GROMACS .gro file of C-alpha atoms in nm:
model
  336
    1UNK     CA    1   8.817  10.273   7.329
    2UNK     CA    2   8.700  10.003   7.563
    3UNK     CA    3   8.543  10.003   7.916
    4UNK     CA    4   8.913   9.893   8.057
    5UNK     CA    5   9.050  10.180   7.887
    6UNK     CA    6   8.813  10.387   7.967
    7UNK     CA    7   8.863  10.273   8.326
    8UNK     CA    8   9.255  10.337   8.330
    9UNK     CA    9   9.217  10.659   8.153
   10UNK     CA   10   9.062  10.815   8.470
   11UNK     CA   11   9.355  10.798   8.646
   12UNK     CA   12   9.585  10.877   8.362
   13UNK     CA   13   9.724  11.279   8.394
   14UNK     CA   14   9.818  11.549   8.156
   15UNK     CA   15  10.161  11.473   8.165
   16UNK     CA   16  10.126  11.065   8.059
   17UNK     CA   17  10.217  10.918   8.372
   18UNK     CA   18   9.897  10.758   8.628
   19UNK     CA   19   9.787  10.770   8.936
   20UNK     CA   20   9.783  10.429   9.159
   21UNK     CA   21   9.427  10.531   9.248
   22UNK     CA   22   9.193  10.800   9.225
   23UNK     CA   23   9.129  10.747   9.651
   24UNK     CA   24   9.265  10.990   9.894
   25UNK     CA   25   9.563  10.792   9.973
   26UNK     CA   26   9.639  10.662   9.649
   27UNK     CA   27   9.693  10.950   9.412
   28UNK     CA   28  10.026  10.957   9.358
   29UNK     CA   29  10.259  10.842   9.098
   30UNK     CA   30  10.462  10.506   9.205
   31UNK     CA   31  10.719  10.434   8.893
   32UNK     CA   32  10.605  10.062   8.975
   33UNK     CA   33  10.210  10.134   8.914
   34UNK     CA   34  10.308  10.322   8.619
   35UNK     CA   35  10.461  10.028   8.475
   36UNK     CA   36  10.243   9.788   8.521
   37UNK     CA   37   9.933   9.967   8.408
   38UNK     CA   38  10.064  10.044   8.063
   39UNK     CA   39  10.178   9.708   8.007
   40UNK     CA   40   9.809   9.629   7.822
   41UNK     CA   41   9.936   9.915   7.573
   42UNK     CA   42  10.252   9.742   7.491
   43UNK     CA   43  10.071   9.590   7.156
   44UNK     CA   44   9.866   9.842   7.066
   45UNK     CA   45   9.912  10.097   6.824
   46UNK     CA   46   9.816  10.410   7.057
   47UNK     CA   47  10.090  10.629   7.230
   48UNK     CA   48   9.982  10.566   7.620
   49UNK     CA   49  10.292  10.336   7.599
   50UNK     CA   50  10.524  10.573   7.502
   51UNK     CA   51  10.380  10.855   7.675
   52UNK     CA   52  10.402  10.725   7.988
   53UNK     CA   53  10.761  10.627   7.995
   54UNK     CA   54  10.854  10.987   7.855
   55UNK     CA   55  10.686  11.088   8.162
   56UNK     CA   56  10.903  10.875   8.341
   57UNK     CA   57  11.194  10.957   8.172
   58UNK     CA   58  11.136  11.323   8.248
   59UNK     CA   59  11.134  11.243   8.644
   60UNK     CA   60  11.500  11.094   8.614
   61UNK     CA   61  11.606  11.388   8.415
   62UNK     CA   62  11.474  11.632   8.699
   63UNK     CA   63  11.649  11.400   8.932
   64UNK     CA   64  11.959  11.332   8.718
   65UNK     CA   65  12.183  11.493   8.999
   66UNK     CA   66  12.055  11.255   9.290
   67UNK     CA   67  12.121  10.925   9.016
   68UNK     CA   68  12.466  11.066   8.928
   69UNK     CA   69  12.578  11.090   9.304
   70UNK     CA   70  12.486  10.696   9.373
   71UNK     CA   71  12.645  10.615   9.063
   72UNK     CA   72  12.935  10.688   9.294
   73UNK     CA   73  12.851  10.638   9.655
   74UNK     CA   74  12.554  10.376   9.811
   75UNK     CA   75  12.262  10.592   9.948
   76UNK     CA   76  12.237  10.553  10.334
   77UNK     CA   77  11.962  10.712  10.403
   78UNK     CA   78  11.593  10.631  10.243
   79UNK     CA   79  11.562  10.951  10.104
   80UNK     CA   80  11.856  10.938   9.949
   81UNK     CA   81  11.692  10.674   9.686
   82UNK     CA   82  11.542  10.732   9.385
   83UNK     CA   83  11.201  10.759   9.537
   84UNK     CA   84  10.946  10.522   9.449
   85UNK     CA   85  10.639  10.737   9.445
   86UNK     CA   86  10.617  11.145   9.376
   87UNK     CA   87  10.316  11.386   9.315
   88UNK     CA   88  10.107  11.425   9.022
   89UNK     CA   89  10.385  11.656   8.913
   90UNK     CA   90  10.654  11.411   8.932
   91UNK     CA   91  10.807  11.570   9.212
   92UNK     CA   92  10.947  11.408   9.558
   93UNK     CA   93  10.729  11.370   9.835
   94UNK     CA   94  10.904  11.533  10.166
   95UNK     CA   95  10.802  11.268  10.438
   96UNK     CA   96  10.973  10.970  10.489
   97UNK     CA   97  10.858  10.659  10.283
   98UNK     CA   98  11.034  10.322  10.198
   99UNK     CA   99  11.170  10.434   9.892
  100UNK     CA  100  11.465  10.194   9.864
  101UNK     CA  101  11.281   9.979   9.603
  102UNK     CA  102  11.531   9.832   9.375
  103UNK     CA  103  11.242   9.621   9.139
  104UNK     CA  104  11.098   9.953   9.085
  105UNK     CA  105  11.417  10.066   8.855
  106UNK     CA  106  11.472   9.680   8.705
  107UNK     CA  107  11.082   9.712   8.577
  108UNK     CA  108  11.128  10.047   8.459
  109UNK     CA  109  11.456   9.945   8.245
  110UNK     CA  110  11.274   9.629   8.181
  111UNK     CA  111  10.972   9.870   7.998
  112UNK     CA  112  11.210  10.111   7.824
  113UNK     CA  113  11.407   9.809   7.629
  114UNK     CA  114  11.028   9.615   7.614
  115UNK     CA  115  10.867   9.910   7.418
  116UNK     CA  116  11.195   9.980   7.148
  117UNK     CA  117  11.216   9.638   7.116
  118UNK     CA  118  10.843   9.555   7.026
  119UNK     CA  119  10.855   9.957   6.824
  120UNK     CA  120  10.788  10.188   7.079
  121UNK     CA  121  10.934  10.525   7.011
  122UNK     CA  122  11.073  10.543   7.371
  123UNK     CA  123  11.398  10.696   7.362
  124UNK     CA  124  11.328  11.029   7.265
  125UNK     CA  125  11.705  11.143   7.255
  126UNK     CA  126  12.036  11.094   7.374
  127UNK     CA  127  11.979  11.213   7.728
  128UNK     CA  128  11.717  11.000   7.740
  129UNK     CA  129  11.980  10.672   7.634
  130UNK     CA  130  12.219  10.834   7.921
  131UNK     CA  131  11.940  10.802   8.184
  132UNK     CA  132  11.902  10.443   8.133
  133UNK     CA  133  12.315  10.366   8.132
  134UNK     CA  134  12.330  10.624   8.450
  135UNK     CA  135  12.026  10.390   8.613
  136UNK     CA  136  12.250  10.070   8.534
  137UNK     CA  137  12.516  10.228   8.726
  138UNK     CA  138  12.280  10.296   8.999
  139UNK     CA  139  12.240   9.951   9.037
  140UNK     CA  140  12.541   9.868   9.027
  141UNK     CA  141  12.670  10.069   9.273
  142UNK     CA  142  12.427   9.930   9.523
  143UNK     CA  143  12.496   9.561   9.431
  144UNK     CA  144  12.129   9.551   9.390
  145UNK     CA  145  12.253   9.136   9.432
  146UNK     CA  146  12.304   9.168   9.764
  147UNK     CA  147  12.146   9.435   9.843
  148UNK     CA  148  11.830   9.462  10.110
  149UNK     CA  149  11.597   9.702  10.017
  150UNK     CA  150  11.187   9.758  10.077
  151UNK     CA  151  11.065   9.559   9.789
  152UNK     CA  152  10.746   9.570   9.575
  153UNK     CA  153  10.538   9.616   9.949
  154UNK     CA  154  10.726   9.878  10.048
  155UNK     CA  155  10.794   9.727  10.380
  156UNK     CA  156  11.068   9.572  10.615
  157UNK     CA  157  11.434   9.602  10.509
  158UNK     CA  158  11.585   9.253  10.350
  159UNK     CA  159  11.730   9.131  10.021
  160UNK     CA  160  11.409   9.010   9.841
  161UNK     CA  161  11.428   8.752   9.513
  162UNK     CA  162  11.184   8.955   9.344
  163UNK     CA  163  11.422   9.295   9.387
  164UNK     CA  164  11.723   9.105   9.236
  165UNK     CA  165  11.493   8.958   8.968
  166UNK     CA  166  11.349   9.240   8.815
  167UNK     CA  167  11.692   9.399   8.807
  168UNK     CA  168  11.826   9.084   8.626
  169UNK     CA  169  11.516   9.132   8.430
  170UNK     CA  170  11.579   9.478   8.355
  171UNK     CA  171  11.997   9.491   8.300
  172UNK     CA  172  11.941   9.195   8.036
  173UNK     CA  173  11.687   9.353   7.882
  174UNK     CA  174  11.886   9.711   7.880
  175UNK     CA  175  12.166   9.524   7.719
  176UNK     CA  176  11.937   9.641   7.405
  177UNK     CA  177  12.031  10.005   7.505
  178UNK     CA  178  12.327  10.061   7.631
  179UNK     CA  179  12.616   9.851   7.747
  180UNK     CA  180  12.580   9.627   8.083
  181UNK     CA  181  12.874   9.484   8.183
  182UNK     CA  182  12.808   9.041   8.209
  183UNK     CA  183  12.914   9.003   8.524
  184UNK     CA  184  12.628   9.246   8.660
  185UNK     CA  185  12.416   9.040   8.531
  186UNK     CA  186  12.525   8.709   8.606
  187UNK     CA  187  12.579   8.820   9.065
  188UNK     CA  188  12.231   8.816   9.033
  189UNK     CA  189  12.140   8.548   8.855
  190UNK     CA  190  12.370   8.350   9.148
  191UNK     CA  191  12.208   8.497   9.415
  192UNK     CA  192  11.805   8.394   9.283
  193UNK     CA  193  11.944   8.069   9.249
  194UNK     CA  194  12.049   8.069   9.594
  195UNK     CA  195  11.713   8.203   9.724
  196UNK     CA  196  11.434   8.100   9.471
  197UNK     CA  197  11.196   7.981   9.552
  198UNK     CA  198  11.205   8.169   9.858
  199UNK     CA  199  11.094   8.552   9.851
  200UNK     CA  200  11.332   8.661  10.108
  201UNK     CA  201  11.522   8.473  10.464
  202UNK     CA  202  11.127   8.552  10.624
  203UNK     CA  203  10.922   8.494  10.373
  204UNK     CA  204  10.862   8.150  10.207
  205UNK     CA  205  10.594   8.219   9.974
  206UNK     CA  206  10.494   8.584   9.815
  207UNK     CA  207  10.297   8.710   9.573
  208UNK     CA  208  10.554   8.943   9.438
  209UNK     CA  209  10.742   8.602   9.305
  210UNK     CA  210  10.486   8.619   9.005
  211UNK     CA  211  10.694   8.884   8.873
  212UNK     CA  212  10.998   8.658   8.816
  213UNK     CA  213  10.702   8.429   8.561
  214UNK     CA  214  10.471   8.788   8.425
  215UNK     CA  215  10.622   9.019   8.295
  216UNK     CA  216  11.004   8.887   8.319
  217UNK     CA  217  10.984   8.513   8.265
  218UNK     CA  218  11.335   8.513   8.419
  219UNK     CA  219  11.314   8.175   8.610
  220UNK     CA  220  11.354   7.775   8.464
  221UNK     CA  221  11.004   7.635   8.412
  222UNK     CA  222  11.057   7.404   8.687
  223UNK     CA  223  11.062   7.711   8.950
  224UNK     CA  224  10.789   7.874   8.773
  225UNK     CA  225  10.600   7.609   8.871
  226UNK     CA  226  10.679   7.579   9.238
  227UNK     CA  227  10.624   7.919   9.255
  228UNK     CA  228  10.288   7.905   9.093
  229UNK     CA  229  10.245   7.606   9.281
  230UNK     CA  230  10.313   7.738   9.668
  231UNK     CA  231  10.109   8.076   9.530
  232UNK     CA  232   9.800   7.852   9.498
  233UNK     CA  233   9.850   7.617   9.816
  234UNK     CA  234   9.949   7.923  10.065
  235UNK     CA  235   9.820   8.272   9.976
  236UNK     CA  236   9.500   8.192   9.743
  237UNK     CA  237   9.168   8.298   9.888
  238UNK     CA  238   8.814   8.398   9.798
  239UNK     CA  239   8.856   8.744   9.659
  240UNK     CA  240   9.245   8.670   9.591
  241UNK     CA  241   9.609   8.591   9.693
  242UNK     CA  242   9.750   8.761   9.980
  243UNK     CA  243  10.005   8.887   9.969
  244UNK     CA  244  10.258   8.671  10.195
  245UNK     CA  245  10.131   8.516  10.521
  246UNK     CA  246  10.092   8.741  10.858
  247UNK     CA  247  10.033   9.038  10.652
  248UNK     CA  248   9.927   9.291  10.857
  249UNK     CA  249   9.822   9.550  10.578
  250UNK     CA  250   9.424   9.555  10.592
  251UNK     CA  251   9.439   9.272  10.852
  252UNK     CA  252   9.118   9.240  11.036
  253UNK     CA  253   9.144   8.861  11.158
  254UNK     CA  254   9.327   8.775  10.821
  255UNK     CA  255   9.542   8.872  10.558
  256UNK     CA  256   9.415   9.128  10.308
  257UNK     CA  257   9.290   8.955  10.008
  258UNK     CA  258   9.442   9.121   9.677
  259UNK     CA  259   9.247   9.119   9.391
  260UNK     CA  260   9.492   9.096   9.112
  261UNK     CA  261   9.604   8.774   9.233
  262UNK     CA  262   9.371   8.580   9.044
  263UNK     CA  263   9.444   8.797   8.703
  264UNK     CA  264   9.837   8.760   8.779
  265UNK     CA  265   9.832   8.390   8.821
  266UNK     CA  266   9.644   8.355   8.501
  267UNK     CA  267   9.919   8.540   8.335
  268UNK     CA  268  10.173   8.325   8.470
  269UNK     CA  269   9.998   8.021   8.324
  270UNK     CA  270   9.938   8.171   7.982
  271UNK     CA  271  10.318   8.205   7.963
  272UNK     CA  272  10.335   7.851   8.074
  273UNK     CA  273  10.119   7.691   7.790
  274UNK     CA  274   9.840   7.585   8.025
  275UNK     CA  275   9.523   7.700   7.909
  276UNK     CA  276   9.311   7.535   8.181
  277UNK     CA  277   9.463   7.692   8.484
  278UNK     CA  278   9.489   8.029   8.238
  279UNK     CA  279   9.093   7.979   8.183
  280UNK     CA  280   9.049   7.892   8.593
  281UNK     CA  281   9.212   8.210   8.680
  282UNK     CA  282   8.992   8.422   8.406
  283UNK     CA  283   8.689   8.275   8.586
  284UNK     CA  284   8.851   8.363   8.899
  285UNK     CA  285   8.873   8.699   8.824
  286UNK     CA  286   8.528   8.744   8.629
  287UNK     CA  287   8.379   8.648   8.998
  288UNK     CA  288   8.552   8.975   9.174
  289UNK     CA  289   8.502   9.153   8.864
  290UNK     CA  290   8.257   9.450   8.924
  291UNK     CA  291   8.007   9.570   8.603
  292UNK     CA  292   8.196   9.874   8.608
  293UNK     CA  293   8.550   9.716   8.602
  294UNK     CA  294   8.660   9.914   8.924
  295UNK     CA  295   8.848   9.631   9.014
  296UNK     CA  296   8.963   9.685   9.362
  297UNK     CA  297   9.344   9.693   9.516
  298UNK     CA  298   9.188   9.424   9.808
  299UNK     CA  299   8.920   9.258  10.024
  300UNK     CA  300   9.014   9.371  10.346
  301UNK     CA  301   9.104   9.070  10.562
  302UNK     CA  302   8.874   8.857  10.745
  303UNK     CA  303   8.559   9.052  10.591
  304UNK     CA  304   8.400   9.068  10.253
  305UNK     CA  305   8.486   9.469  10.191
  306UNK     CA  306   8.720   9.576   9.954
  307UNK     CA  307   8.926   9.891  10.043
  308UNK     CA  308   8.891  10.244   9.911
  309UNK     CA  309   9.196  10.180   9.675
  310UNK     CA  310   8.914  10.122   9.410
  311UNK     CA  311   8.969  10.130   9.110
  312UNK     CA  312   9.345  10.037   9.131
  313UNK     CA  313   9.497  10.113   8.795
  314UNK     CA  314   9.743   9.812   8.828
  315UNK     CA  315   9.473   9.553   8.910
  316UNK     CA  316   9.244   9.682   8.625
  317UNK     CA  317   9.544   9.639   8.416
  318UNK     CA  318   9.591   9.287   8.515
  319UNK     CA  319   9.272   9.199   8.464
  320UNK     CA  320   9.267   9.348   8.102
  321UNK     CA  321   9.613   9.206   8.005
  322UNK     CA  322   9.495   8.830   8.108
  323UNK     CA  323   9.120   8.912   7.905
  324UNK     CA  324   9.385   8.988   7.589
  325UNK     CA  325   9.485   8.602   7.608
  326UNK     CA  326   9.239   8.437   7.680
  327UNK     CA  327   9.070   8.285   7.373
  328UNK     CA  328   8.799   8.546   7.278
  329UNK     CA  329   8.536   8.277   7.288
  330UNK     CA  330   8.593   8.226   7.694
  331UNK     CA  331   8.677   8.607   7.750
  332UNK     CA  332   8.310   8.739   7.578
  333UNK     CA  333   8.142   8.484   7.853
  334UNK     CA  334   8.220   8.801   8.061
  335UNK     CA  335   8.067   9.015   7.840
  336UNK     CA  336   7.729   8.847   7.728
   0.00000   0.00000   0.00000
């Protein structure tokens, strides 16, 4: 097992599934965070993959009866959503919380068809097939297209390019699974193309575009790269990328600084072809990279601190998933 591992597997619980963080505010399970942090498992031979999404998989089952009712009938209220984050137990949360997070579901069907496809022993059963087809009608019956919702940030109401692309992501990928009917597919492939590169009517730039390049690759190489392009210009920093410009999470003067930026980017590039910027961003993240790998979620803005989201699973994730492609000889400069 290595130190990253080792790292991740402190916030991993009995039951398969992680914890965002092991801070105070931070440990809970986000379906997102659980996502992303198993992704370095993917090609690996070890069950964390697998495990993980059974977790997963278990949550919708206990909350089959919430799916099935806005299979029918678009949730109104937030809480009517499949939430977004639960307790250790994978159980809801009763406060209020921005829970309508459409990307959240695309990712997750995204992972499912990832793992059978590259293997994975995913889909335990037949219930477990009928989740995933009941979760297609979910989206459907929100028009996740057109659909504003909270987004990766968990913030303001609006129909975000990054929401629609991970459910693009996800219904193509599900296609593997179960059936998806083409035109669900193809409303939101017309509705990035009328946004992209934009992130949303407010927000020209954000860092939750990256998604569309790493993991999805969803978009034409030519908006890849004015993506990755306006990422570099507009939210790069010292410790990071913000996250989209007047940020007010961990503002102190400026925009909180988040750390897997710099890992993130270099995964974008390595799908790309372009070792040098791949390379750039690997140094990048070697220079917020602490001896212990508790790679923080941020530097909190205008100030050289990072927050007490430290470790963040999904950042030390990044991190490891960009070391896996870099060529070993520039990756062990880190380690010597």
């Amino acid at each position: 097992m290595n130190r990253w591992s080792e790292v991740l597997d402190t916030m991993r619980i009995e039951n398969g599934a992680y914890i965002a963080s092991p801070s105070r505010d931070y440990s809970y399970v986000w379906i997102r965070d659980v996502c992303y942090t198993v992704l370095p498992y993917l090609g690996t031979p070890c069950d964390r993959y697998e495990r993980a999404y059974h977790a997963l998989l278990d949550l919708f089952r206990r909350y089959e009866w919430k799916i099935d009712i806005h299979t029918r009938k678009k949730p109104v209220y937030l809480y009517e959503y499949i939430h977004a984050r639960y307790t250790q137990k994978l159980t809801e949360l009763d406060q209020p919380w921005g829970h309508a997070q459409n990307d959240a579901i695309g990712l997750f069907l995204w992972g499912v068809a990832e793992g059978v496809r590259r293997g994975k022993r995913i889909l335990r059963d037949e219930k477990d097939r009928e989740i995933c087809e009941k979760l297609v009608r979910y989206l459907a019956c929100l028009e996740y297209w057109d659909h504003a919702d909270n987004g990766m940030w968990e913030e303001n109401m609006e129909v975000h390019a990054s929401s629609i692309g991970a459910c693009v992501a996800g219904l193509t990928a599900a296609r593997l699974l179960v059936e998806v009917p083409e035109g669900l597919i193809r409303k939101g492939e017309k509705s990035l193309g009328l946004l992209l590169p934009r992130e949303s009517v407010t927000k020209e730039s954000d860092l939750a575009l990256l998604s569309l390049i790493y993991p999805y690759q969803i978009v034409p190489r030519t908006v890849a790269q004015q993506i990755l392009s306006h990422a570099e210009a507009r939210l790069e920093r010292t410790y990071g990328l913000i996250r989209y410009k007047g940020d007010r999470y961990y503002n102190e003067g400026a925009e909180a600084e988040w750390c897997f930026g710099f890992p993130w980017m270099g995964l974008c590039y390595t799908l790309l072809g372009d070792d040098t910027e791949a390379e750039k961003y690997w140094a990048k993240t070697q220079s917020i990279l602490p001896p212990d790998h508790h790679l923080p979620e941020l530097y909190i803005g205008g100030t050289d601190q990072p927050n007490g989201n430290t470790p963040l699973a999904w950042a030390v994730a990044m991190a490891w998933l960009l070391e896996q492609r870099i060529p070993s000889s520039q990756a062990g400069e880190r380690a010597e």
